[in-house]
Structure formats: C-alpha cells, structure tokens
Tab-separated table of C-alpha atoms in Angstrom:
chain	number	residue	atom	x	y	z
A	173	MET	CA	66.351	37.634	-107.362
A	174	ASN	CA	68.568	37.673	-110.506
A	175	GLY	CA	66.787	34.690	-112.075
A	176	SER	CA	68.165	32.084	-109.658
A	177	ASP	CA	65.802	29.273	-108.739
A	178	PRO	CA	64.046	30.043	-105.481
A	179	SER	CA	64.961	27.309	-103.045
A	180	LEU	CA	62.900	25.440	-100.510
A	181	GLY	CA	64.744	27.391	-97.840
A	182	SER	CA	63.487	30.645	-99.282
A	183	LEU	CA	59.905	29.303	-99.301
A	184	THR	CA	60.256	28.189	-95.692
A	185	ALA	CA	61.671	31.493	-94.490
A	186	THR	CA	59.079	33.512	-96.415
A	187	PHE	CA	56.010	31.673	-95.162
A	188	ALA	CA	57.221	31.007	-91.623
A	189	LEU	CA	57.662	34.748	-91.169
A	190	MET	CA	54.400	35.467	-92.973
A	191	SER	CA	52.398	33.171	-90.693
A	192	LEU	CA	53.364	35.245	-87.671
A	193	PHE	CA	51.909	38.376	-89.278
A	194	ALA	CA	48.703	36.746	-90.523
A	195	ILE	CA	46.452	38.360	-87.955
A	196	GLY	CA	42.871	37.366	-88.688
A	197	GLY	CA	43.714	34.312	-90.760
A	198	ALA	CA	45.069	33.498	-94.172
A	199	ASN	CA	42.816	35.888	-96.107
A	200	ALA	CA	44.145	38.799	-94.064
A	201	ALA	CA	47.649	37.832	-95.180
A	202	VAL	CA	46.779	37.898	-98.897
A	203	PRO	CA	48.169	41.439	-99.496
A	204	GLU	CA	51.484	40.502	-97.897
A	205	ILE	CA	51.618	37.158	-99.725
A	206	HIS	CA	50.926	39.049	-102.968
A	207	ARG	CA	53.598	41.653	-102.208
A	208	ILE	CA	56.290	39.081	-101.410
A	209	VAL	CA	55.382	36.457	-104.012
A	210	VAL	CA	54.578	38.747	-106.986
A	211	ASP	CA	56.414	42.026	-106.341
A	212	VAL	CA	59.501	40.963	-104.369
A	213	HIS	CA	60.380	37.423	-105.518
A	214	HIS	CA	58.532	37.388	-108.893
A	215	TRP	CA	57.581	33.777	-108.217
A	216	LEU	CA	54.119	34.306	-109.772
A	217	THR	CA	52.565	36.866	-112.114
A	218	ASP	CA	49.506	38.876	-111.084
A	219	VAL	CA	47.270	36.569	-113.121
A	220	GLN	CA	48.816	33.391	-111.705
A	221	PHE	CA	48.330	34.778	-108.202
A	222	ALA	CA	44.662	35.492	-108.890
A	223	ASP	CA	44.303	31.965	-110.329
A	224	ALA	CA	45.926	30.479	-107.209
A	225	TYR	CA	43.444	32.361	-105.045
A	226	ALA	CA	40.538	31.116	-107.174
A	227	ILE	CA	41.707	27.476	-107.080
A	228	ALA	CA	42.197	27.668	-103.299
A	229	GLN	CA	38.647	28.978	-102.895
A	230	LEU	CA	37.269	26.227	-105.140
A	231	SER	CA	38.982	23.546	-103.037
A	232	PRO	CA	37.690	22.219	-99.752
A	233	GLY	CA	39.693	22.937	-96.624
A	234	PRO	CA	41.192	25.959	-94.910
A	235	ASN	CA	41.899	29.162	-96.886
A	236	VAL	CA	45.595	28.741	-96.161
A	237	LEU	CA	45.803	26.359	-99.131
A	238	ILE	CA	46.690	29.256	-101.452
A	239	VAL	CA	50.147	28.835	-99.944
A	240	THR	CA	50.232	25.178	-101.047
A	241	LEU	CA	49.544	26.257	-104.632
A	242	ILE	CA	52.270	28.890	-104.546
A	243	GLY	CA	54.719	26.356	-103.100
A	244	TYR	CA	53.888	23.887	-105.883
A	245	HIS	CA	54.372	26.547	-108.532
A	246	VAL	CA	57.793	27.452	-107.139
A	247	ALA	CA	59.257	24.030	-106.299
A	248	GLY	CA	56.849	21.207	-107.150
A	249	ILE	CA	55.462	18.761	-104.607
A	250	ALA	CA	58.263	19.409	-102.107
A	251	GLY	CA	57.551	23.128	-102.410
A	252	ALA	CA	53.837	22.567	-101.751
A	253	MET	CA	54.565	20.605	-98.572
A	254	VAL	CA	57.265	22.969	-97.321
A	255	ALA	CA	55.216	26.127	-97.900
A	256	THR	CA	52.147	24.648	-96.188
A	257	LEU	CA	54.057	23.475	-93.129
A	258	ALA	CA	55.975	26.753	-92.872
A	259	MET	CA	52.728	28.747	-92.966
A	260	CYS	CA	50.979	26.537	-90.361
A	261	GLY	CA	53.793	25.331	-88.100
A	262	PRO	CA	55.060	28.375	-86.195
A	263	THR	CA	51.625	29.689	-85.282
A	264	ALA	CA	50.344	26.203	-84.424
A	265	VAL	CA	53.164	25.894	-81.873
A	266	LEU	CA	52.418	29.408	-80.617
A	267	ALA	CA	48.712	28.608	-80.262
A	268	TYR	CA	49.540	25.430	-78.349
A	269	VAL	CA	51.870	27.233	-75.935
A	270	VAL	CA	49.514	30.170	-75.346
A	271	SER	CA	46.490	27.919	-74.789
A	272	ARG	CA	48.474	25.946	-72.179
A	273	MET	CA	49.451	29.155	-70.409
A	274	LEU	CA	45.937	30.600	-70.439
A	275	GLY	CA	44.509	27.311	-69.228
A	276	ARG	CA	46.297	27.825	-65.953
A	277	ALA	CA	46.393	31.626	-65.707
A	278	SER	CA	43.858	33.675	-63.810
A	279	ARG	CA	41.268	35.675	-65.725
A	280	SER	CA	43.329	38.424	-67.223
A	281	GLN	CA	41.757	41.306	-69.140
A	282	TRP	CA	44.651	41.437	-71.604
A	283	PRO	CA	43.379	38.884	-74.107
A	284	ALA	CA	40.166	40.873	-74.471
A	285	ILE	CA	42.079	44.137	-74.911
A	286	ILE	CA	44.415	42.647	-77.517
A	287	GLN	CA	41.490	41.101	-79.333
A	288	ALA	CA	39.538	44.370	-79.388
A	289	ALA	CA	42.572	46.008	-80.977
A	290	LEU	CA	43.310	43.294	-83.515
A	291	VAL	CA	39.802	42.650	-84.860
A	292	PRO	CA	39.594	46.022	-86.686
A	293	LEU	CA	43.115	45.490	-88.029
A	294	SER	CA	42.209	42.078	-89.425
A	295	ILE	CA	39.042	43.433	-91.078
A	296	GLY	CA	41.079	46.242	-92.650
A	297	LEU	CA	43.506	43.620	-93.959
A	298	MET	CA	40.707	41.544	-95.473
A	299	CYS	CA	39.268	44.566	-97.278
A	300	ALA	CA	42.772	45.349	-98.548
A	301	SER	CA	42.983	41.747	-99.824
A	302	GLY	CA	39.744	42.295	-101.709
A	303	LEU	CA	41.035	45.526	-103.235
A	304	ILE	CA	44.367	44.023	-104.336
A	305	LEU	CA	42.715	40.969	-105.906
A	306	ALA	CA	40.055	43.170	-107.523
A	307	THR	CA	42.685	45.330	-109.220
A	308	THR	CA	44.097	42.231	-110.901
A	309	SER	CA	40.830	40.464	-111.737
A	310	ASP	CA	38.200	43.168	-112.296
A	311	ARG	CA	39.603	44.652	-115.484
A	312	THR	CA	36.307	44.714	-117.409
A	313	ILE	CA	32.879	46.061	-116.517
A	314	GLY	CA	31.470	42.531	-116.665
A	315	ALA	CA	34.061	41.300	-114.168
A	316	ALA	CA	33.400	44.171	-111.781
A	317	LEU	CA	29.650	43.503	-111.989
A	318	VAL	CA	30.156	39.802	-111.200
A	319	THR	CA	32.270	40.739	-108.164
A	320	ALA	CA	29.682	43.237	-106.953
A	321	ALA	CA	26.815	40.778	-107.446
A	322	ALA	CA	28.699	38.037	-105.561
A	323	ALA	CA	29.451	40.419	-102.692
A	324	VAL	CA	25.798	41.468	-102.379
A	325	LEU	CA	24.457	37.910	-102.658
A	326	ALA	CA	26.936	36.544	-100.110
A	327	ALA	CA	26.277	39.372	-97.656
A	328	ALA	CA	22.491	39.252	-97.965
A	329	THR	CA	21.786	35.503	-98.236
A	330	ARG	CA	22.997	32.266	-96.669
A	331	LEU	CA	23.777	30.671	-100.030
A	332	ASN	CA	26.643	28.189	-99.975
A	333	PRO	CA	29.662	30.087	-101.402
A	334	LEU	CA	30.492	27.092	-103.570
A	335	TRP	CA	27.414	27.699	-105.748
A	336	LEU	CA	28.449	31.305	-106.276
A	337	LEU	CA	31.982	30.237	-107.217
A	338	ILE	CA	30.624	27.687	-109.694
A	339	ALA	CA	28.277	30.306	-111.167
A	340	GLY	CA	31.278	32.605	-111.560
A	341	GLY	CA	33.178	29.862	-113.367
A	342	ILE	CA	30.274	29.312	-115.754
A	343	LEU	CA	29.964	33.062	-116.439
A	344	GLY	CA	33.707	33.212	-117.049
A	345	PHE	CA	33.591	30.228	-119.390
A	346	ALA	CA	30.754	31.942	-121.288
A	347	GLY	CA	32.983	34.992	-121.738
A	348	VAL	CA	31.103	37.434	-119.503
A	349	VAL	CA	34.074	38.621	-117.447
B	270	MET	CA	32.885	37.573	-79.254
B	271	ALA	CA	34.417	38.371	-75.888
B	272	PHE	CA	37.436	36.438	-74.785
B	273	HIS	CA	37.394	34.674	-71.431
B	274	ALA	CA	40.259	32.673	-70.053
B	275	PRO	CA	38.896	29.150	-70.477
B	276	ALA	CA	38.919	28.423	-66.766
B	277	SER	CA	35.944	26.103	-67.042
B	278	VAL	CA	37.735	23.979	-69.611
B	279	ALA	CA	40.866	23.755	-67.483
B	280	ASP	CA	38.859	22.878	-64.382
B	281	SER	CA	37.080	19.984	-66.018
B	282	PRO	CA	39.440	18.354	-68.493
B	283	ALA	CA	37.031	15.505	-69.165
B	284	PRO	CA	34.379	16.537	-71.714
B	285	ARG	CA	30.804	15.365	-71.372
B	286	VAL	CA	31.290	12.451	-73.773
B	287	PRO	CA	34.099	9.875	-73.896
B	288	ARG	CA	37.330	11.397	-75.140
B	289	PRO	CA	37.831	10.549	-78.816
B	290	GLN	CA	40.735	8.342	-79.865
B	291	LEU	CA	43.457	9.755	-82.117
B	292	GLY	CA	41.978	8.050	-85.184
B	293	GLU	CA	38.555	9.521	-84.427
B	294	LEU	CA	40.076	12.995	-84.106
B	295	PHE	CA	41.830	12.602	-87.451
B	296	VAL	CA	38.679	11.414	-89.240
B	297	ALA	CA	36.457	14.065	-87.633
B	298	PHE	CA	38.766	16.918	-88.665
B	299	ALA	CA	39.272	15.448	-92.143
B	300	LYS	CA	35.483	15.381	-92.608
B	301	MET	CA	35.038	18.974	-91.400
B	302	SER	CA	37.855	20.112	-93.647
B	303	LEU	CA	36.599	18.354	-96.773
B	304	ALA	CA	33.082	19.727	-96.206
B	305	GLY	CA	34.438	23.263	-95.912
B	306	PHE	CA	34.267	25.032	-99.237
B	307	GLY	CA	34.907	28.712	-98.636
B	308	GLY	CA	35.733	28.232	-94.967
B	309	VAL	CA	35.902	25.412	-92.465
B	310	LEU	CA	34.817	27.256	-89.319
B	311	MET	CA	31.096	26.582	-89.690
B	312	TRP	CA	31.735	22.862	-90.171
B	313	ALA	CA	34.200	22.707	-87.291
B	314	ARG	CA	31.561	24.191	-85.023
B	315	ARG	CA	28.936	21.786	-86.300
B	316	GLY	CA	31.242	18.784	-85.865
B	317	ILE	CA	32.749	19.629	-82.483
B	318	VAL	CA	29.747	21.155	-80.736
B	319	GLU	CA	26.621	19.704	-82.346
B	320	LYS	CA	27.555	16.318	-83.745
B	321	HIS	CA	30.228	14.952	-81.384
B	322	ARG	CA	29.458	17.144	-78.338
B	323	TRP	CA	33.146	17.326	-77.549
B	324	MET	CA	32.725	20.958	-76.424
B	325	THR	CA	29.874	23.191	-75.347
B	326	ALA	CA	29.077	26.230	-77.496
B	327	ASP	CA	30.738	28.492	-74.908
B	328	GLU	CA	33.891	26.412	-74.747
B	329	PHE	CA	34.060	26.474	-78.536
B	330	ASN	CA	33.662	30.264	-78.608
B	331	ASP	CA	36.419	30.712	-76.031
B	332	THR	CA	38.760	28.432	-77.933
B	333	PHE	CA	38.003	30.127	-81.234
B	334	ALA	CA	38.473	33.590	-79.738
B	335	LEU	CA	41.935	32.553	-78.591
B	336	CYS	CA	42.788	31.214	-82.034
B	337	HIS	CA	41.421	34.309	-83.720
B	338	PHE	CA	43.534	36.730	-81.756
B	339	LEU	CA	46.698	34.723	-82.343
B	340	PRO	CA	48.323	35.091	-85.767
B	341	GLY	CA	48.163	32.385	-88.411
B	342	PRO	CA	45.384	30.399	-90.047
B	343	ASN	CA	42.629	30.446	-87.374
B	344	ILE	CA	41.137	27.087	-88.079
B	345	VAL	CA	44.556	25.423	-88.115
B	346	ASN	CA	45.269	26.948	-84.703
B	347	LEU	CA	41.887	25.710	-83.515
B	348	SER	CA	42.629	22.145	-84.563
B	349	VAL	CA	45.919	22.188	-82.644
B	350	VAL	CA	44.490	23.742	-79.480
B	351	PHE	CA	41.443	21.470	-79.513
B	352	GLY	CA	43.437	18.305	-80.223
B	353	ALA	CA	45.882	19.182	-77.452
B	354	ARG	CA	43.080	19.727	-74.920
B	355	ILE	CA	41.615	16.328	-75.736
B	356	ARG	CA	44.720	14.175	-76.103
B	357	GLY	CA	47.861	16.256	-75.612
B	358	ILE	CA	50.453	16.677	-78.337
B	359	PRO	CA	49.491	13.447	-80.181
B	360	GLY	CA	45.911	14.752	-80.244
B	361	ALA	CA	47.099	18.090	-81.637
B	362	LEU	CA	49.014	16.291	-84.382
B	363	ALA	CA	46.059	14.027	-85.222
B	364	ALA	CA	43.617	16.952	-85.519
B	365	PHE	CA	46.095	19.078	-87.464
B	366	THR	CA	46.923	16.283	-89.919
B	367	GLY	CA	43.248	15.479	-90.404
B	368	LEU	CA	42.452	19.121	-91.137
B	369	VAL	CA	45.352	19.814	-93.484
B	370	ALA	CA	46.547	16.618	-95.189
B	371	PRO	CA	43.485	15.597	-97.275
B	372	PRO	CA	42.860	19.088	-98.731
B	373	VAL	CA	46.578	19.587	-99.370
B	374	LEU	CA	46.518	16.379	-101.402
B	375	ILE	CA	43.565	17.649	-103.445
B	376	VAL	CA	45.074	21.086	-103.966
B	377	THR	CA	48.412	19.597	-105.000
B	378	ILE	CA	46.639	17.578	-107.699
B	379	LEU	CA	44.824	20.741	-108.851
B	380	ALA	CA	48.149	22.603	-108.871
B	381	ALA	CA	49.677	19.916	-111.094
B	382	LEU	CA	46.702	20.141	-113.471
B	383	TYR	CA	47.003	23.930	-113.525
B	384	ALA	CA	50.732	23.729	-114.271
B	385	ARG	CA	49.937	21.484	-117.229
B	386	TYR	CA	46.728	22.964	-118.611
B	387	GLY	CA	46.719	26.496	-117.150
B	388	GLU	CA	47.298	28.125	-120.529
B	389	ILE	CA	44.179	26.672	-122.176
B	390	ASP	CA	41.886	29.563	-123.019
B	391	ALA	CA	38.633	28.050	-121.716
B	392	LEU	CA	40.268	27.305	-118.359
B	393	ARG	CA	41.728	30.826	-118.200
B	394	ARG	CA	38.258	32.345	-118.715
B	395	THR	CA	36.644	30.010	-116.189
B	396	LEU	CA	39.209	30.776	-113.506
B	397	ALA	CA	38.855	34.506	-114.183
B	398	GLY	CA	35.131	34.168	-113.474
B	399	VAL	CA	35.783	32.214	-110.279
B	400	THR	CA	38.250	34.873	-109.135
B	401	CYS	CA	35.677	37.637	-109.605
B	402	VAL	CA	33.246	35.779	-107.346
B	403	ALA	CA	35.963	34.903	-104.806
B	404	VAL	CA	36.828	38.589	-104.478
B	405	GLY	CA	33.159	39.406	-103.981
B	406	LEU	CA	32.967	36.786	-101.220
B	407	LEU	CA	35.949	38.368	-99.507
B	408	PHE	CA	34.268	41.792	-99.520
B	409	ALA	CA	31.104	40.201	-98.119
B	410	VAL	CA	33.007	38.616	-95.212
B	411	GLY	CA	34.738	41.921	-94.477
B	412	PHE	CA	31.385	43.714	-94.539
B	413	LYS	CA	29.749	41.177	-92.197
B	414	MET	CA	32.637	41.455	-89.742
B	415	MET	CA	32.483	45.240	-89.919
B	416	LEU	CA	28.790	45.488	-89.002
B	417	PRO	CA	29.218	45.003	-85.217
B	418	LEU	CA	31.870	47.735	-85.130
B	419	LEU	CA	29.610	50.115	-87.041
B	420	ARG	CA	26.654	49.297	-84.765
B	421	LYS	CA	28.736	49.994	-81.670
B	422	ARG	CA	29.802	53.316	-83.237
B	423	ASP	CA	33.339	52.619	-82.173
B	424	PRO	CA	35.343	55.454	-83.811
B	425	VAL	CA	38.731	54.087	-82.716
B	426	ALA	CA	38.056	50.690	-84.276
B	427	VAL	CA	36.812	52.249	-87.516
B	428	LEU	CA	39.864	54.524	-87.643
B	429	LEU	CA	42.221	51.562	-87.146
B	430	LEU	CA	40.379	49.608	-89.828
B	431	VAL	CA	40.567	52.407	-92.387
B	432	ALA	CA	44.215	53.183	-91.595
B	433	VAL	CA	45.257	49.556	-92.165
B	434	PHE	CA	43.150	49.342	-95.332
B	435	VAL	CA	44.827	52.433	-96.810
B	436	ALA	CA	48.341	51.472	-95.699
B	437	ILE	CA	48.150	47.918	-97.058
B	438	GLY	CA	45.551	48.073	-99.837
B	439	VAL	CA	46.258	51.491	-101.362
B	440	LEU	CA	49.852	52.355	-100.394
B	441	ARG	CA	50.955	48.661	-100.500
B	442	LEU	CA	53.280	49.062	-97.514
B	443	PRO	CA	54.925	45.930	-96.024
B	444	LEU	CA	52.710	44.174	-93.484
B	445	PRO	CA	55.341	43.757	-90.714
B	446	ALA	CA	56.058	47.503	-90.763
B	447	VAL	CA	52.371	48.430	-90.717
B	448	LEU	CA	51.501	45.993	-87.928
B	449	SER	CA	54.450	46.999	-85.766
B	450	VAL	CA	52.991	50.515	-85.740
B	451	MET	CA	49.262	49.790	-85.796
B	452	ALA	CA	49.078	46.864	-83.346
B	453	PRO	CA	50.680	48.734	-80.396
B	454	LEU	CA	48.587	51.818	-81.251
B	455	GLY	CA	45.405	49.738	-81.291
B	456	ILE	CA	46.238	47.913	-78.070
B	457	ALA	CA	47.073	51.189	-76.298
B	458	ALA	CA	43.821	52.741	-77.520
B	459	SER	CA	41.648	49.806	-76.476
B	460	TYR	CA	43.398	49.673	-73.085
B	461	LEU	CA	42.775	53.368	-72.434
B	462	ILE	CA	39.138	53.101	-73.517
B	463	ARG	CA	38.527	50.158	-71.212
B	464	ARG	CA	40.176	51.882	-68.267
B	465	ARG	CA	38.053	54.963	-68.769
B	466	ARG	CA	34.843	52.907	-68.950
B	467	ALA	CA	35.595	50.701	-65.917
B	468	PRO	CA	38.018	52.413	-63.530
C-alpha cells in the first residue's frame, strides 16, 4: 500500500467481501478484519484496532459497528458510512432473497445440515477473535487477570455486560491493566 | 436451535396483531438497537415477541436460525428478513435503518472524539481496561455457545471448531481460504452423520 491514501472504493471492496465470510456474525469476522485492516492495509495499528473494538462494545447497537469506526479512521464520515453499508448490504440482500425462497420451498433438510456444519466453525472463529484481541491487549498480568475475571463473571452470571465494561474502564483508568 | 423452513409463517402472512406501519417498525428497531449494549439479539426478541407480539417465539427462532446460518451481521439480517415479511422491501428498509442509523450516528461521534483525544493518557488507560473486559466477554460467549456441542459429545463439531481456531487464531491464515476448505468439509461431515442416523 506504498503510503497512498486508501480510498472509499478500497473500503467498500474490503468490507463487502468480508461480510460474505462473516459466518456467525461480526465478532466471528474480527480475525479477518484485523488481518486485512492491520496486517495487509496498515490502516490501523494493533492498539487502535483494540481501541476500536472497545469503543464498539461500549456503544449501543449491533457489534458490526467496529466497521464504522474503522471506516471513520480511514476516510472520515464518508468512510464510516461506506464501510458500514458495505459490511451490511450484500448479506442483507442475500438474507432477503434466501428468506423469500425458503418461504415458498418445501421443508428441505439442507438448511439444518448447513447450520450444523457452520455453528462449530463460527464458535471457532469467535474464540480466535478472543485470542487475537487478547494478544494485543493482555500484555500485563493485571490485564490478563481482568480478562479472565470478565470471562468467568459473564459466563457464570446474567450481569449486564455494560457494567463489566464500565468496571474495566475504571480499572484501566486506575492503572490496573 | 434446529432450523425449520418457516412454512407456518408463509402460510399465514398476517401476524396475530395489526401489521405495524413503516414508522413503527423504524422506531421499534431503533429502540431495540439503542438498548443493546453488548448485543441486540436479546432486545430484539423481547421487542418482537414479548412486547409487540409481531411473531411467536417459534417464528422468531426460525427466522433467527436462518439469519444465523447466513453470513453477515446476524441481527442486521434479522431486521431485513423481519421487515420484509411484515411490509415487503419498504419494511426491510425501515427496520434496517432503525437498527443501524441511530447507533452509527453515536459511534461516528465517538470516532471523532477518539480521533481528537485518543492520545490522552487517561483515555488510553481507560480504553485498555475496557478492551480487557470486552475480550473476556467474547470468550464467555464462545464458551456458552460451545456447551451444547460438548454436552452432545459431538466429536466432528469439536474437531471443526478446534481446526478453525488454530487456522485463524494461531496460524493467522486468511478467512476465505480457511472457510473454502472447512465449510465444505463440515457440510459433508454433517450430511453423512445425518444419513447414517436416519436412513
């Protein structure tokens, strides 16, 4: 990317393609978003990527909003809009078409078979997302402990995730991580 | 979460309450979206099934299963499919815009603030703490989703899961390459298993 400004076209192409491989939702696509955005295009640093993920989690709305933040970082407000629409558009059209077809089709066993195959893949992708983000954010023992505590609390209780995120912010502000 | 072709939905296009207008769809999805910190699904279910009674729990599960097995942001797909079932393409657009536009506005403002103040040390530390928790939450979701597979003692599913985790998380291979190998493998395996169980 010899230093040239990444264009809106590049954002569109990147995220439109990405959306079609985001099996299991936006969080499953985090490793690929990280690979393309940090390693291939150098649009963001590791730390900026981790920050974008944190801000997206702190905001209300679908997890896909990490893409809006990346788009803004690359090309301002236009970039935010373009990246968001590129990430949502193609699969929204696909979902519309498939739901129309299935509405009329007879009861096929294929959707169940495809789903049974894709669920483990999407869980594997989410765990990979966790690992990739952890390698950039958990650089101290304190940080790793905060991550572990959040994982245990979220898995074992029905606490609203927002409280955990806020607690993490306070711990970070206090210099624990 | 078995997938059934939503025959019942197609047979009876009129839900049990009056079909919402486009404006209502927009507002309902905007509310669900803005309530959804760390995921909108729970609020979508609450809004669509419990509050508005636009779908039964079964219809919602069928619709979500469809949106989960398709690629892309699940909840975005759900808004489009649901909106389209209620009011065609204008309904899909109303639900989609309601879900996405208000949070995008908020996030864009946060992005502008980050671009301006992101280097301030106190903000850096705070965000680092938030990231640590966010990663923990991600592991927790993965763990919760994994439990049913572990309970079923489904070796094929666990093998697929671990293979993808290693390929993407450890080896950092490109996702399209990994999926173009693993998805057909997984589909073939689950097809063969089903055929053996129910000839």
